[in-house]
Amino acid sequence: AQSVAQPEDQVNVAEGNPLTVKCTYSVSGNPYLFWYVQYPNRGLQFLLKYITGDNLVKGSYGFEAEFNKSQTSFHLKKPSALVSDSALYFCAVRTLSPGTASKLTFGTGTRLQVTL
Amino acid sequence: DAGITQSPRHKVTETGTPVTLRCHQTENHRYMYWYRQDPGHGLRLIHYSYGVKDTDKGEVSDGYSVSRSKTEDFLLTLESATSSQTSVYFCAIRLAGGSYNEQFFGPGTRLTVL
């Protein structure tokens, strides 16, 4: 079964410092990976996805993610964190079973707290 | 929110009562999904639809049913609500044209079952 794991419930970082939110995956076949962000009392917003090609994927709000096949990881990164980046971040993987439509399987989420 | 609305946005109900949540989209998307969000579990898929009258179960479908009689509306029904169904419910759509396309989410419905 396809799955993703987010090993950290919370990540704390000071504003201006680089941030990393970790995600590892377990899939059979080629992985299609996604990152979403959720601000308080809002729905999830799409940040970026990896389908194929360059291992470094750039997305919204200055975020990027690095796909590493040997480590089965897809970590979310940003060179300089902002207080406004504080939110809940979800990693997801596409799951596809024969005869069914594709679906997303989400990780449990990582809360990012950026402080001054 | 990709033209997705959910109603109601908040609901408090009592155990044993039926509840229907509505997801409405304005852009004629074929694929629609219902998720629930709970602390420590992330988002879990309840049911999804791949066309009018075409639906299938997700990983946590027990106690839930869905209907899609027209493209723009996807209804989630709790036939007899239980306290374990207290959660935040999100509807999502997926763009057509490729199974790896991202999903876009509605604003959510917070349901409390007393």
Coordinates of C-alpha atoms in Angstrom, one line a residue:
Chain A
A1 CA 0.0 0.0 0.0
Q2 CA 1.1 3.5 -0.7
S3 CA 1.9 5.6 2.3
V4 CA 3.7 8.7 3.5
A5 CA 5.2 9.4 7.0
Q6 CA 5.8 12.8 8.6
P7 CA 8.1 12.0 11.5
E8 CA 7.8 15.3 13.3
D9 CA 4.6 16.6 14.8
Q10 CA 6.0 20.1 15.1
V11 CA 8.9 22.0 13.8
N12 CA 10.1 25.2 15.4
V13 CA 12.3 27.7 13.5
A14 CA 13.2 31.4 13.9
E15 CA 12.2 33.8 11.3
G16 CA 14.9 34.2 8.7
N17 CA 16.3 30.8 9.2
P18 CA 15.9 28.0 6.7
L19 CA 13.2 25.4 7.4
T20 CA 12.7 21.8 6.5
V21 CA 9.6 19.7 7.0
K22 CA 10.3 16.0 6.5
C23 CA 8.3 13.4 4.5
T24 CA 9.2 9.9 3.6
Y25 CA 7.2 7.7 1.3
S26 CA 6.5 4.1 0.6
V27 CA 5.1 3.3 -2.9
S28 CA 5.3 0.6 -5.5
G29 CA 6.1 2.1 -8.8
N30 CA 6.8 5.7 -9.5
P31 CA 5.8 8.1 -6.7
Y32 CA 3.6 11.1 -7.3
L33 CA 4.1 13.3 -4.3
F34 CA 2.4 16.5 -3.1
W35 CA 2.7 19.1 -0.4
Y36 CA -0.3 21.0 1.0
V37 CA -0.5 23.8 3.7
Q38 CA -3.4 24.5 6.0
Y39 CA -3.8 27.8 7.7
P40 CA -6.1 28.0 10.8
N41 CA -9.7 27.4 10.0
R42 CA -9.1 27.0 6.3
G43 CA -9.0 24.2 3.8
L44 CA -5.9 22.7 2.4
Q45 CA -3.9 24.7 -0.2
F46 CA -1.8 23.0 -2.8
L47 CA 1.9 24.0 -2.6
L48 CA 3.8 21.8 -5.0
K49 CA 4.0 18.3 -6.6
Y50 CA 6.7 15.9 -7.9
I51 CA 5.7 13.8 -10.9
T52 CA 9.0 13.3 -12.7
G53 CA 12.0 15.2 -13.8
D54 CA 14.1 17.5 -11.7
N55 CA 14.5 16.4 -8.1
L56 CA 14.1 20.0 -6.8
V57 CA 10.5 21.2 -7.3
K58 CA 9.6 24.8 -6.8
G59 CA 6.2 25.8 -5.5
S60 CA 4.1 28.6 -4.1
Y61 CA 5.1 31.1 -1.4
G62 CA 8.8 30.4 -2.0
F63 CA 8.7 26.8 -0.9
E64 CA 10.5 24.0 -2.7
A65 CA 10.8 20.3 -2.1
E66 CA 13.6 17.9 -2.8
F67 CA 12.9 14.4 -4.1
N68 CA 15.4 11.8 -3.1
K69 CA 14.7 8.4 -4.5
S70 CA 17.5 6.5 -2.6
Q71 CA 16.2 7.8 0.7
T72 CA 12.6 7.7 -0.3
S73 CA 12.1 11.2 0.9
F74 CA 10.3 14.4 -0.2
H75 CA 11.3 17.1 2.2
L76 CA 9.7 20.5 2.1
K77 CA 12.2 23.4 2.3
K78 CA 12.3 27.2 2.4
P79 CA 15.6 29.2 2.5
S80 CA 14.2 31.9 4.9
A81 CA 11.2 31.3 7.1
L82 CA 8.5 33.9 7.7
V83 CA 6.2 34.2 10.7
S84 CA 3.3 33.9 8.2
D85 CA 4.5 30.5 7.2
S86 CA 3.3 29.1 10.5
A87 CA 0.7 26.5 9.6
L88 CA 0.0 22.8 9.3
Y89 CA 1.8 21.1 6.5
F90 CA 0.7 17.8 4.9
C91 CA 2.6 15.5 2.6
A92 CA 0.6 13.2 0.3
V93 CA 1.1 10.5 -2.2
R94 CA -1.1 9.4 -5.1
T95 CA -2.6 6.0 -4.8
L96 CA -4.0 4.1 -7.7
S97 CA -5.6 0.7 -7.6
P98 CA -6.8 -1.2 -10.7
G99 CA -10.3 -0.2 -11.7
T100 CA -10.5 2.8 -9.4
A101 CA -9.8 6.5 -9.7
S102 CA -6.6 7.9 -8.3
K103 CA -6.7 9.1 -4.7
L104 CA -4.4 10.9 -2.3
T105 CA -3.1 9.3 0.9
F106 CA -2.0 12.0 3.4
G107 CA 0.5 12.0 6.2
T108 CA -0.5 13.0 9.7
G109 CA 0.7 16.5 9.3
T110 CA 3.5 18.7 10.7
R111 CA 2.9 21.9 12.5
L112 CA 5.4 24.6 11.6
Q113 CA 5.9 27.4 14.2
V114 CA 8.0 30.3 13.1
T115 CA 8.9 32.8 15.8
L116 CA 10.5 36.2 15.8
Chain B
D1 CA -11.0 27.6 -3.0
A2 CA -11.4 26.5 -6.7
G3 CA -15.1 27.4 -6.7
I4 CA -16.0 24.9 -4.0
T5 CA -18.4 25.7 -1.2
Q6 CA -19.5 23.5 1.7
S7 CA -22.6 23.8 3.7
P8 CA -23.2 24.1 6.5
R9 CA -19.9 25.4 7.8
H10 CA -20.6 24.4 11.3
K11 CA -23.1 22.0 12.8
V12 CA -23.9 20.6 16.2
T13 CA -26.1 17.6 16.4
E14 CA -27.1 14.8 18.7
T15 CA -26.2 11.1 18.6
G16 CA -28.5 9.1 16.4
T17 CA -29.7 11.9 14.2
P18 CA -29.2 12.0 10.4
V19 CA -26.9 14.6 9.0
T20 CA -26.2 15.6 5.4
L21 CA -23.3 17.7 4.4
R22 CA -23.2 19.4 1.0
C23 CA -20.3 20.1 -1.4
H24 CA -21.0 22.3 -4.3
Q25 CA -18.7 23.2 -7.2
T26 CA -19.2 25.5 -10.1
E27 CA -16.6 24.4 -12.6
N28 CA -17.9 21.1 -13.8
H29 CA -15.2 18.9 -12.3
R30 CA -15.7 15.2 -12.7
Y31 CA -13.8 14.0 -9.6
M32 CA -15.0 14.9 -6.1
Y33 CA -13.8 13.6 -2.7
W34 CA -14.9 13.7 0.9
Y35 CA -12.3 13.6 3.7
R36 CA -12.4 13.9 7.4
Q37 CA -9.6 15.5 9.4
D38 CA -8.7 14.4 12.9
P39 CA -5.7 15.2 15.1
G40 CA -3.0 12.5 14.7
H41 CA -4.6 11.1 11.6
G42 CA -4.3 13.8 9.0
L43 CA -6.9 13.6 6.3
R44 CA -8.6 10.3 5.6
L45 CA -10.7 9.6 2.5
I46 CA -14.4 8.7 3.2
H47 CA -15.9 8.4 -0.3
Y48 CA -15.2 9.8 -3.7
S49 CA -17.0 10.2 -7.0
Y50 CA -15.8 9.9 -10.6
G51 CA -19.0 11.1 -12.2
V52 CA -22.8 11.5 -11.8
K53 CA -24.1 8.5 -9.9
D54 CA -20.6 7.0 -9.8
T55 CA -19.1 6.7 -6.3
D56 CA -16.7 4.5 -4.4
K57 CA -15.6 3.9 -0.9
G58 CA -12.5 5.3 0.7
E59 CA -10.6 4.0 3.8
V60 CA -13.1 5.2 6.4
S61 CA -16.5 4.8 4.8
D62 CA -18.3 2.9 7.6
G63 CA -21.3 4.9 8.8
Y64 CA -21.3 7.2 5.8
S65 CA -23.1 7.3 2.5
V66 CA -22.8 9.6 -0.5
S67 CA -24.8 10.7 -3.5
R68 CA -24.1 12.6 -6.6
S69 CA -27.2 13.2 -8.7
K70 CA -25.7 16.1 -10.6
T71 CA -22.2 17.1 -11.4
E72 CA -22.0 20.1 -9.2
D73 CA -23.2 18.5 -5.9
F74 CA -21.7 15.8 -3.8
L75 CA -23.6 14.9 -0.6
L76 CA -22.2 13.2 2.4
T77 CA -24.8 11.6 4.8
L78 CA -24.3 10.3 8.2
E79 CA -27.4 8.0 8.6
S80 CA -27.2 8.0 12.4
A81 CA -24.5 10.2 13.8
T82 CA -22.2 9.0 16.5
S83 CA -19.7 10.9 18.7
S84 CA -16.8 9.3 16.8
Q85 CA -17.9 11.2 13.7
T86 CA -17.2 14.5 15.4
S87 CA -14.6 15.9 13.0
V88 CA -13.9 18.5 10.3
Y89 CA -15.1 17.4 6.9
F90 CA -13.5 18.6 3.7
C91 CA -14.6 18.2 0.1
A92 CA -12.1 18.3 -2.7
I93 CA -12.1 18.2 -6.5
R94 CA -9.5 17.0 -8.8
L95 CA -8.8 18.5 -12.2
A96 CA -9.3 16.1 -15.1
G97 CA -6.6 15.3 -17.6
G98 CA -4.3 13.2 -15.6
S99 CA -4.5 11.0 -12.5
Y100 CA -1.6 12.8 -10.9
N101 CA -3.3 16.2 -10.9
E102 CA -3.6 17.9 -7.5
Q103 CA -6.8 18.2 -5.6
F104 CA -8.3 21.5 -4.5
F105 CA -10.2 21.7 -1.2
G106 CA -13.2 23.4 0.1
P107 CA -13.3 25.5 3.3
G108 CA -14.5 22.6 5.5
T109 CA -17.5 21.8 7.8
R110 CA -17.0 21.4 11.5
L111 CA -19.4 18.8 12.8
T112 CA -19.9 18.1 16.5
V113 CA -22.0 15.1 17.6
L114 CA -23.1 15.3 21.2

